PDB file of N, CA and C in Angstrom:
ATOM      1  N   MET A 141      28.964 -29.792 -15.873  1.00 61.00           N
ATOM      2  CA  MET A 141      29.784 -28.852 -16.574  1.00 61.00           C
ATOM      3  C   MET A 141      29.819 -27.526 -15.811  1.00 61.00           C
ATOM      4  N   ALA A 142      30.992 -27.055 -15.453  1.00 66.00           N
ATOM      5  CA  ALA A 142      31.151 -25.810 -14.701  1.00 66.00           C
ATOM      6  C   ALA A 142      30.972 -24.616 -15.637  1.00 66.00           C
ATOM      7  N   THR A 143      30.375 -23.572 -15.086  1.00 73.00           N
ATOM      8  CA  THR A 143      30.202 -22.356 -15.883  1.00 73.00           C
ATOM      9  C   THR A 143      31.251 -21.328 -15.488  1.00 73.00           C
ATOM     10  N   ARG A 144      31.664 -20.548 -16.457  1.00 70.00           N
ATOM     11  CA  ARG A 144      32.614 -19.475 -16.190  1.00 70.00           C
ATOM     12  C   ARG A 144      31.851 -18.213 -15.845  1.00 70.00           C
ATOM     13  N   PRO A 145      32.389 -17.389 -14.947  1.00 71.00           N
ATOM     14  CA  PRO A 145      31.715 -16.121 -14.675  1.00 71.00           C
ATOM     15  C   PRO A 145      31.772 -15.232 -15.926  1.00 71.00           C
ATOM     16  N   VAL A 146      30.748 -14.443 -16.104  1.00 74.00           N
ATOM     17  CA  VAL A 146      30.700 -13.527 -17.236  1.00 74.00           C
ATOM     18  C   VAL A 146      31.679 -12.387 -16.966  1.00 74.00           C
ATOM     19  N   GLU A 147      32.528 -12.121 -17.947  1.00 88.00           N
ATOM     20  CA  GLU A 147      33.506 -11.048 -17.787  1.00 88.00           C
ATOM     21  C   GLU A 147      32.804  -9.695 -17.784  1.00 88.00           C
ATOM     22  N   ILE A 148      33.403  -8.746 -17.097  1.00 91.00           N
ATOM     23  CA  ILE A 148      32.867  -7.388 -17.072  1.00 91.00           C
ATOM     24  C   ILE A 148      33.321  -6.693 -18.350  1.00 91.00           C
ATOM     25  N   GLY A 149      32.364  -6.189 -19.102  1.00 92.00           N
ATOM     26  CA  GLY A 149      32.650  -5.568 -20.387  1.00 92.00           C
ATOM     27  C   GLY A 149      32.999  -4.092 -20.270  1.00 92.00           C
ATOM     28  N   PRO A 150      33.151  -3.432 -21.420  1.00 93.00           N
ATOM     29  CA  PRO A 150      33.553  -2.025 -21.437  1.00 93.00           C
ATOM     30  C   PRO A 150      32.611  -1.095 -20.667  1.00 93.00           C
ATOM     31  N   ALA A 151      31.306  -1.310 -20.778  1.00 92.00           N
ATOM     32  CA  ALA A 151      30.363  -0.456 -20.050  1.00 92.00           C
ATOM     33  C   ALA A 151      30.511  -0.659 -18.542  1.00 92.00           C
ATOM     34  N   GLY A 152      30.721  -1.901 -18.123  1.00 93.00           N
ATOM     35  CA  GLY A 152      30.925  -2.187 -16.702  1.00 93.00           C
ATOM     36  C   GLY A 152      32.210  -1.581 -16.181  1.00 93.00           C
ATOM     37  N   LEU A 153      33.264  -1.642 -16.987  1.00 94.00           N
ATOM     38  CA  LEU A 153      34.541  -1.034 -16.583  1.00 94.00           C
ATOM     39  C   LEU A 153      34.408   0.477 -16.468  1.00 94.00           C
ATOM     40  N   HIS A 154      33.724   1.085 -17.428  1.00 95.00           N
ATOM     41  CA  HIS A 154      33.505   2.531 -17.377  1.00 95.00           C
ATOM     42  C   HIS A 154      32.707   2.910 -16.132  1.00 95.00           C
ATOM     43  N   THR A 155      31.639   2.159 -15.864  1.00 96.00           N
ATOM     44  CA  THR A 155      30.792   2.442 -14.709  1.00 96.00           C
ATOM     45  C   THR A 155      31.582   2.328 -13.415  1.00 96.00           C
ATOM     46  N   ALA A 156      32.453   1.336 -13.310  1.00 96.00           N
ATOM     47  CA  ALA A 156      33.290   1.176 -12.115  1.00 96.00           C
ATOM     48  C   ALA A 156      34.160   2.412 -11.913  1.00 96.00           C
ATOM     49  N   ARG A 157      34.784   2.907 -12.997  1.00 95.00           N
ATOM     50  CA  ARG A 157      35.616   4.113 -12.901  1.00 95.00           C
ATOM     51  C   ARG A 157      34.781   5.332 -12.547  1.00 95.00           C
ATOM     52  N   ALA A 158      33.582   5.417 -13.116  1.00 96.00           N
ATOM     53  CA  ALA A 158      32.704   6.558 -12.848  1.00 96.00           C
ATOM     54  C   ALA A 158      32.263   6.594 -11.388  1.00 96.00           C
ATOM     55  N   ILE A 159      31.950   5.441 -10.830  1.00 97.00           N
ATOM     56  CA  ILE A 159      31.550   5.381  -9.421  1.00 97.00           C
ATOM     57  C   ILE A 159      32.686   5.902  -8.549  1.00 97.00           C
ATOM     58  N   GLU A 160      33.889   5.404  -8.782  1.00 97.00           N
ATOM     59  CA  GLU A 160      35.028   5.851  -7.973  1.00 97.00           C
ATOM     60  C   GLU A 160      35.269   7.352  -8.168  1.00 97.00           C
ATOM     61  N   HIS A 161      35.264   7.806  -9.415  1.00 95.00           N
ATOM     62  CA  HIS A 161      35.514   9.218  -9.705  1.00 95.00           C
ATOM     63  C   HIS A 161      34.511  10.125  -8.982  1.00 95.00           C
ATOM     64  N   LEU A 162      33.228   9.812  -9.118  1.00 96.00           N
ATOM     65  CA  LEU A 162      32.206  10.661  -8.509  1.00 96.00           C
ATOM     66  C   LEU A 162      32.208  10.559  -6.989  1.00 96.00           C
ATOM     67  N   ARG A 163      32.554   9.399  -6.469  1.00 97.00           N
ATOM     68  CA  ARG A 163      32.672   9.265  -5.002  1.00 97.00           C
ATOM     69  C   ARG A 163      33.777  10.184  -4.492  1.00 97.00           C
ATOM     70  N   LEU A 164      34.909  10.188  -5.181  1.00 97.00           N
ATOM     71  CA  LEU A 164      36.033  11.034  -4.769  1.00 97.00           C
ATOM     72  C   LEU A 164      35.711  12.512  -4.940  1.00 97.00           C
ATOM     73  N   VAL A 165      35.027  12.870  -6.024  1.00 95.00           N
ATOM     74  CA  VAL A 165      34.617  14.262  -6.236  1.00 95.00           C
ATOM     75  C   VAL A 165      33.712  14.724  -5.098  1.00 95.00           C
ATOM     76  N   ARG A 166      32.867  13.817  -4.614  1.00 96.00           N
ATOM     77  CA  ARG A 166      31.959  14.146  -3.505  1.00 96.00           C
ATOM     78  C   ARG A 166      32.668  14.120  -2.146  1.00 96.00           C
ATOM     79  N   GLY A 167      33.922  13.681  -2.123  1.00 97.00           N
ATOM     80  CA  GLY A 167      34.679  13.635  -0.869  1.00 97.00           C
ATOM     81  C   GLY A 167      34.242  12.529   0.070  1.00 97.00           C
ATOM     82  N   LEU A 168      33.754  11.440  -0.502  1.00 98.00           N
ATOM     83  CA  LEU A 168      33.273  10.324   0.316  1.00 98.00           C
ATOM     84  C   LEU A 168      34.273   9.178   0.316  1.00 98.00           C
ATOM     85  N   THR A 169      34.365   8.497   1.441  1.00 98.00           N
ATOM     86  CA  THR A 169      35.134   7.259   1.503  1.00 98.00           C
ATOM     87  C   THR A 169      34.230   6.131   1.005  1.00 98.00           C
ATOM     88  N   GLN A 170      34.829   4.999   0.716  1.00 98.00           N
ATOM     89  CA  GLN A 170      34.029   3.842   0.329  1.00 98.00           C
ATOM     90  C   GLN A 170      33.088   3.456   1.454  1.00 98.00           C
ATOM     91  N   GLN A 171      33.551   3.554   2.680  1.00 98.00           N
ATOM     92  CA  GLN A 171      32.718   3.192   3.822  1.00 98.00           C
ATOM     93  C   GLN A 171      31.508   4.130   3.929  1.00 98.00           C
ATOM     94  N   GLN A 172      31.723   5.424   3.695  1.00 98.00           N
ATOM     95  CA  GLN A 172      30.613   6.374   3.770  1.00 98.00           C
ATOM     96  C   GLN A 172      29.584   6.119   2.671  1.00 98.00           C
ATOM     97  N   LEU A 173      30.055   5.871   1.448  1.00 98.00           N
ATOM     98  CA  LEU A 173      29.126   5.612   0.356  1.00 98.00           C
ATOM     99  C   LEU A 173      28.372   4.307   0.585  1.00 98.00           C
ATOM    100  N   ALA A 174      29.069   3.287   1.046  1.00 98.00           N
ATOM    101  CA  ALA A 174      28.410   2.007   1.337  1.00 98.00           C
ATOM    102  C   ALA A 174      27.347   2.190   2.425  1.00 98.00           C
ATOM    103  N   ALA A 175      27.651   3.000   3.426  1.00 98.00           N
ATOM    104  CA  ALA A 175      26.684   3.262   4.507  1.00 98.00           C
ATOM    105  C   ALA A 175      25.460   3.991   3.955  1.00 98.00           C
ATOM    106  N   ARG A 176      25.661   4.918   3.025  1.00 98.00           N
ATOM    107  CA  ARG A 176      24.528   5.615   2.398  1.00 98.00           C
ATOM    108  C   ARG A 176      23.657   4.629   1.627  1.00 98.00           C
ATOM    109  N   CYS A 177      24.285   3.715   0.914  1.00 98.00           N
ATOM    110  CA  CYS A 177      23.530   2.704   0.163  1.00 98.00           C
ATOM    111  C   CYS A 177      22.714   1.840   1.108  1.00 98.00           C
ATOM    112  N   THR A 178      23.331   1.432   2.197  1.00 98.00           N
ATOM    113  CA  THR A 178      22.641   0.615   3.198  1.00 98.00           C
ATOM    114  C   THR A 178      21.460   1.383   3.784  1.00 98.00           C
ATOM    115  N   ALA A 179      21.665   2.668   4.098  1.00 98.00           N
ATOM    116  CA  ALA A 179      20.592   3.494   4.655  1.00 98.00           C
ATOM    117  C   ALA A 179      19.429   3.654   3.671  1.00 98.00           C
ATOM    118  N   LEU A 180      19.730   3.565   2.376  1.00 98.00           N
ATOM    119  CA  LEU A 180      18.690   3.664   1.349  1.00 98.00           C
ATOM    120  C   LEU A 180      17.980   2.335   1.113  1.00 98.00           C
ATOM    121  N   GLY A 181      18.369   1.292   1.865  1.00 97.00           N
ATOM    122  CA  GLY A 181      17.677   0.011   1.778  1.00 97.00           C
ATOM    123  C   GLY A 181      18.362  -1.049   0.943  1.00 97.00           C
ATOM    124  N   ARG A 182      19.547  -0.749   0.447  1.00 97.00           N
ATOM    125  CA  ARG A 182      20.314  -1.746  -0.327  1.00 97.00           C
ATOM    126  C   ARG A 182      21.593  -2.019   0.452  1.00 97.00           C
ATOM    127  N   PRO A 183      21.604  -3.014   1.353  1.00 97.00           N
ATOM    128  CA  PRO A 183      22.791  -3.279   2.159  1.00 97.00           C
ATOM    129  C   PRO A 183      24.032  -3.471   1.288  1.00 97.00           C
ATOM    130  N   MET A 184      25.091  -2.730   1.628  1.00 97.00           N
ATOM    131  CA  MET A 184      26.338  -2.826   0.883  1.00 97.00           C
ATOM    132  C   MET A 184      27.488  -2.591   1.859  1.00 97.00           C
ATOM    133  N   THR A 185      28.509  -3.410   1.742  1.00 97.00           N
ATOM    134  CA  THR A 185      29.698  -3.224   2.568  1.00 97.00           C
ATOM    135  C   THR A 185      30.718  -2.412   1.776  1.00 97.00           C
ATOM    136  N   ASN A 186      31.678  -1.833   2.485  1.00 95.00           N
ATOM    137  CA  ASN A 186      32.726  -1.105   1.768  1.00 95.00           C
ATOM    138  C   ASN A 186      33.566  -2.071   0.935  1.00 95.00           C
ATOM    139  N   THR A 187      33.653  -3.332   1.340  1.00 96.00           N
ATOM    140  CA  THR A 187      34.371  -4.328   0.548  1.00 96.00           C
ATOM    141  C   THR A 187      33.656  -4.564  -0.783  1.00 96.00           C
ATOM    142  N   ALA A 188      32.339  -4.674  -0.745  1.00 96.00           N
ATOM    143  CA  ALA A 188      31.571  -4.848  -1.987  1.00 96.00           C
ATOM    144  C   ALA A 188      31.736  -3.639  -2.889  1.00 96.00           C
ATOM    145  N   LEU A 189      31.709  -2.439  -2.312  1.00 97.00           N
ATOM    146  CA  LEU A 189      31.887  -1.232  -3.105  1.00 97.00           C
ATOM    147  C   LEU A 189      33.294  -1.171  -3.697  1.00 97.00           C
ATOM    148  N   SER A 190      34.288  -1.539  -2.904  1.00 97.00           N
ATOM    149  CA  SER A 190      35.665  -1.563  -3.399  1.00 97.00           C
ATOM    150  C   SER A 190      35.801  -2.523  -4.569  1.00 97.00           C
ATOM    151  N   ARG A 191      35.223  -3.695  -4.454  1.00 96.00           N
ATOM    152  CA  ARG A 191      35.282  -4.678  -5.543  1.00 96.00           C
ATOM    153  C   ARG A 191      34.544  -4.179  -6.784  1.00 96.00           C
ATOM    154  N   THR A 192      33.464  -3.451  -6.576  1.00 97.00           N
ATOM    155  CA  THR A 192      32.718  -2.882  -7.701  1.00 97.00           C
ATOM    156  C   THR A 192      33.576  -1.836  -8.405  1.00 97.00           C
ATOM    157  N   GLU A 193      34.198  -0.941  -7.641  1.00 97.00           N
ATOM    158  CA  GLU A 193      35.037   0.106  -8.224  1.00 97.00           C
ATOM    159  C   GLU A 193      36.256  -0.452  -8.954  1.00 97.00           C
ATOM    160  N   ARG A 194      36.761  -1.574  -8.496  1.00 96.00           N
ATOM    161  CA  ARG A 194      37.925  -2.191  -9.148  1.00 96.00           C
ATOM    162  C   ARG A 194      37.523  -3.183 -10.236  1.00 96.00           C
ATOM    163  N   ALA A 195      36.233  -3.239 -10.528  1.00 94.00           N
ATOM    164  CA  ALA A 195      35.676  -4.152 -11.537  1.00 94.00           C
ATOM    165  C   ALA A 195      36.004  -5.607 -11.219  1.00 94.00           C
ATOM    166  N   ARG A 196      35.954  -5.938  -9.948  1.00 94.00           N
ATOM    167  CA  ARG A 196      36.112  -7.321  -9.498  1.00 94.00           C
ATOM    168  C   ARG A 196      34.765  -7.910  -9.118  1.00 94.00           C
ATOM    169  N   ARG A 197      33.733  -7.052  -9.126  1.00 94.00           N
ATOM    170  CA  ARG A 197      32.366  -7.449  -8.796  1.00 94.00           C
ATOM    171  C   ARG A 197      31.442  -6.733  -9.765  1.00 94.00           C
ATOM    172  N   ARG A 198      30.487  -7.459 -10.305  1.00 92.00           N
ATOM    173  CA  ARG A 198      29.538  -6.852 -11.237  1.00 92.00           C
ATOM    174  C   ARG A 198      28.609  -5.900 -10.500  1.00 92.00           C
ATOM    175  N   CYS A 199      28.266  -4.825 -11.148  1.00 93.00           N
ATOM    176  CA  CYS A 199      27.334  -3.842 -10.593  1.00 93.00           C
ATOM    177  C   CYS A 199      25.986  -4.079 -11.253  1.00 93.00           C
ATOM    178  N   ASP A 200      25.054  -4.698 -10.518  1.00 93.00           N
ATOM    179  CA  ASP A 200      23.752  -4.939 -11.129  1.00 93.00           C
ATOM    180  C   ASP A 200      22.931  -3.651 -11.105  1.00 93.00           C
ATOM    181  N   ILE A 201      21.799  -3.674 -11.750  1.00 96.00           N
ATOM    182  CA  ILE A 201      20.999  -2.461 -11.909  1.00 96.00           C
ATOM    183  C   ILE A 201      20.536  -1.909 -10.563  1.00 96.00           C
ATOM    184  N   ASP A 202      20.220  -2.767  -9.613  1.00 97.00           N
ATOM    185  CA  ASP A 202      19.796  -2.295  -8.296  1.00 97.00           C
ATOM    186  C   ASP A 202      20.943  -1.574  -7.590  1.00 97.00           C
ATOM    187  N   ASP A 203      22.164  -2.124  -7.710  1.00 97.00           N
ATOM    188  CA  ASP A 203      23.337  -1.459  -7.135  1.00 97.00           C
ATOM    189  C   ASP A 203      23.565  -0.108  -7.811  1.00 97.00           C
ATOM    190  N   LEU A 204      23.464  -0.085  -9.137  1.00 97.00           N
ATOM    191  CA  LEU A 204      23.695   1.138  -9.901  1.00 97.00           C
ATOM    192  C   LEU A 204      22.744   2.248  -9.455  1.00 97.00           C
ATOM    193  N   VAL A 205      21.469   1.907  -9.316  1.00 98.00           N
ATOM    194  CA  VAL A 205      20.466   2.903  -8.926  1.00 98.00           C
ATOM    195  C   VAL A 205      20.726   3.423  -7.517  1.00 98.00           C
ATOM    196  N   VAL A 206      21.016   2.546  -6.581  1.00 98.00           N
ATOM    197  CA  VAL A 206      21.213   3.009  -5.203  1.00 98.00           C
ATOM    198  C   VAL A 206      22.531   3.774  -5.059  1.00 98.00           C
ATOM    199  N   ILE A 207      23.576   3.357  -5.757  1.00 98.00           N
ATOM    200  CA  ILE A 207      24.844   4.086  -5.699  1.00 98.00           C
ATOM    201  C   ILE A 207      24.649   5.490  -6.264  1.00 98.00           C
ATOM    202  N   ALA A 208      23.976   5.592  -7.396  1.00 98.00           N
ATOM    203  CA  ALA A 208      23.716   6.905  -7.987  1.00 98.00           C
ATOM    204  C   ALA A 208      22.892   7.771  -7.038  1.00 98.00           C
ATOM    205  N   THR A 209      21.858   7.204  -6.442  1.00 98.00           N
ATOM    206  CA  THR A 209      21.028   7.949  -5.492  1.00 98.00           C
ATOM    207  C   THR A 209      21.866   8.420  -4.310  1.00 98.00           C
ATOM    208  N   ALA A 210      22.722   7.543  -3.803  1.00 98.00           N
ATOM    209  CA  ALA A 210      23.583   7.898  -2.670  1.00 98.00           C
ATOM    210  C   ALA A 210      24.582   8.992  -3.045  1.00 98.00           C
ATOM    211  N   LEU A 211      24.955   9.049  -4.325  1.00 98.00           N
ATOM    212  CA  LEU A 211      25.855  10.102  -4.806  1.00 98.00           C
ATOM    213  C   LEU A 211      25.099  11.373  -5.184  1.00 98.00           C
ATOM    214  N   GLY A 212      23.770  11.306  -5.204  1.00 97.00           N
ATOM    215  CA  GLY A 212      22.956  12.474  -5.527  1.00 97.00           C
ATOM    216  C   GLY A 212      22.897  12.789  -7.010  1.00 97.00           C
ATOM    217  N   ILE A 213      22.958  11.741  -7.846  1.00 96.00           N
ATOM    218  CA  ILE A 213      22.943  11.931  -9.300  1.00 96.00           C
ATOM    219  C   ILE A 213      21.947  10.967  -9.929  1.00 96.00           C
ATOM    220  N   PRO A 214      21.485  11.259 -11.147  1.00 96.00           N
ATOM    221  CA  PRO A 214      20.658  10.281 -11.864  1.00 96.00           C
ATOM    222  C   PRO A 214      21.505   9.056 -12.223  1.00 96.00           C
ATOM    223  N   ALA A 215      20.904   7.891 -12.202  1.00 96.00           N
ATOM    224  CA  ALA A 215      21.642   6.649 -12.476  1.00 96.00           C
ATOM    225  C   ALA A 215      22.330   6.685 -13.838  1.00 96.00           C
ATOM    226  N   GLY A 216      21.708   7.287 -14.822  1.00 94.00           N
ATOM    227  CA  GLY A 216      22.291   7.361 -16.159  1.00 94.00           C
ATOM    228  C   GLY A 216      23.617   8.092 -16.201  1.00 94.00           C
ATOM    229  N   THR A 217      23.867   8.964 -15.248  1.00 94.00           N
ATOM    230  CA  THR A 217      25.124   9.704 -15.200  1.00 94.00           C
ATOM    231  C   THR A 217      26.317   8.765 -15.101  1.00 94.00           C
ATOM    232  N   LEU A 218      26.143   7.640 -14.434  1.00 95.00           N
ATOM    233  CA  LEU A 218      27.244   6.687 -14.280  1.00 95.00           C
ATOM    234  C   LEU A 218      27.577   5.975 -15.583  1.00 95.00           C
ATOM    235  N   LEU A 219      26.701   6.106 -16.569  1.00 93.00           N
ATOM    236  CA  LEU A 219      26.930   5.462 -17.859  1.00 93.00           C
ATOM    237  C   LEU A 219      27.496   6.423 -18.897  1.00 93.00           C
ATOM    238  N   LEU A 220      27.466   7.719 -18.583  1.00 89.00           N
ATOM    239  CA  LEU A 220      27.926   8.742 -19.523  1.00 89.00           C
ATOM    240  C   LEU A 220      29.435   8.939 -19.421  1.00 89.00           C
ATOM    241  N   PRO A 221      30.041   9.485 -20.483  1.00 86.00           N
ATOM    242  CA  PRO A 221      31.481   9.777 -20.414  1.00 86.00           C
ATOM    243  C   PRO A 221      31.786  10.728 -19.265  1.00 86.00           C
ATOM    244  N   LEU A 222      32.910  10.507 -18.611  1.00 77.00           N
ATOM    245  CA  LEU A 222      33.338  11.394 -17.532  1.00 77.00           C
ATOM    246  C   LEU A 222      33.825  12.703 -18.127  1.00 77.00           C
ATOM    247  N   PRO A 223      33.524  13.815 -17.467  1.00 72.00           N
ATOM    248  CA  PRO A 223      34.028  15.088 -17.973  1.00 72.00           C
ATOM    249  C   PRO A 223      35.544  15.138 -17.823  1.00 72.00           C
ATOM    250  N   SER A 224      36.204  15.696 -18.812  1.00 64.00           N
ATOM    251  CA  SER A 224      37.651  15.837 -18.696  1.00 64.00           C
ATOM    252  C   SER A 224      37.936  17.076 -17.853  1.00 64.00           C
ATOM    253  N   VAL A 225      38.986  16.998 -17.077  1.00 51.00           N
ATOM    254  CA  VAL A 225      39.353  18.094 -16.193  1.00 51.00           C
ATOM    255  C   VAL A 225      40.679  18.653 -16.675  1.00 51.00           C
ATOM    256  N   THR A 226      40.673  19.948 -16.968  1.00 47.00           N
ATOM    257  CA  THR A 226      41.914  20.604 -17.358  1.00 47.00           C
ATOM    258  C   THR A 226      42.424  21.410 -16.188  1.00 47.00           C
ATOM    259  N   SER A 227      43.654  21.859 -16.272  1.00 42.00           N
ATOM    260  CA  SER A 227      44.232  22.629 -15.164  1.00 42.00           C
ATOM    261  C   SER A 227      43.424  23.897 -14.926  1.00 42.00           C
ATOM    262  N   GLY A 228      42.854  24.490 -15.977  1.00 45.00           N
ATOM    263  CA  GLY A 228      42.036  25.679 -15.824  1.00 45.00           C
ATOM    264  C   GLY A 228      40.755  25.407 -15.050  1.00 45.00           C
ATOM    265  N   ASP A 229      40.227  24.198 -15.165  1.00 43.00           N
ATOM    266  CA  ASP A 229      39.009  23.828 -14.449  1.00 43.00           C
ATOM    267  C   ASP A 229      39.240  23.766 -12.942  1.00 43.00           C
ATOM    268  N   ARG A 230      40.461  23.544 -12.543  1.00 39.00           N
ATOM    269  CA  ARG A 230      40.759  23.385 -11.112  1.00 39.00           C
ATOM    270  C   ARG A 230      41.008  24.713 -10.425  1.00 39.00           C
ATOM    271  N   GLU A 231      41.251  25.777 -11.184  1.00 41.00           N
ATOM    272  CA  GLU A 231      41.524  27.077 -10.579  1.00 41.00           C
ATOM    273  C   GLU A 231      40.314  27.536  -9.811  1.00 41.00           C
ATOM    274  N   GLY A 232      40.558  28.105  -8.646  1.00 38.00           N
ATOM    275  CA  GLY A 232      39.487  28.616  -7.823  1.00 38.00           C
ATOM    276  C   GLY A 232      38.827  27.580  -6.946  1.00 38.00           C
ATOM    277  N   CYS A 233      39.300  26.334  -6.999  1.00 36.00           N
ATOM    278  CA  CYS A 233      38.722  25.288  -6.150  1.00 36.00           C
ATOM    279  C   CYS A 233      39.299  25.346  -4.766  1.00 36.00           C
TER     280      CYS A 233
END
């Protein structure tokens, strides 16, 4: 009997968006972030990171921790709601 892959749920979808959002805020490419993860001891390709951000690949806890570390944030930050950005927040940037 063949098994179906487990679908990515709401928390996984949110985390995928958060990873992409924070990577872009930090001005990093997928290749740069993947290289940081690899340098931290968790080999990751930019393809794997791209699939994670698009919710085509599950982000396990080890990936979550190393991605957060590479972004310079606590891992729990990727699980929290993203801050909303208003036009006033962008002034002076």
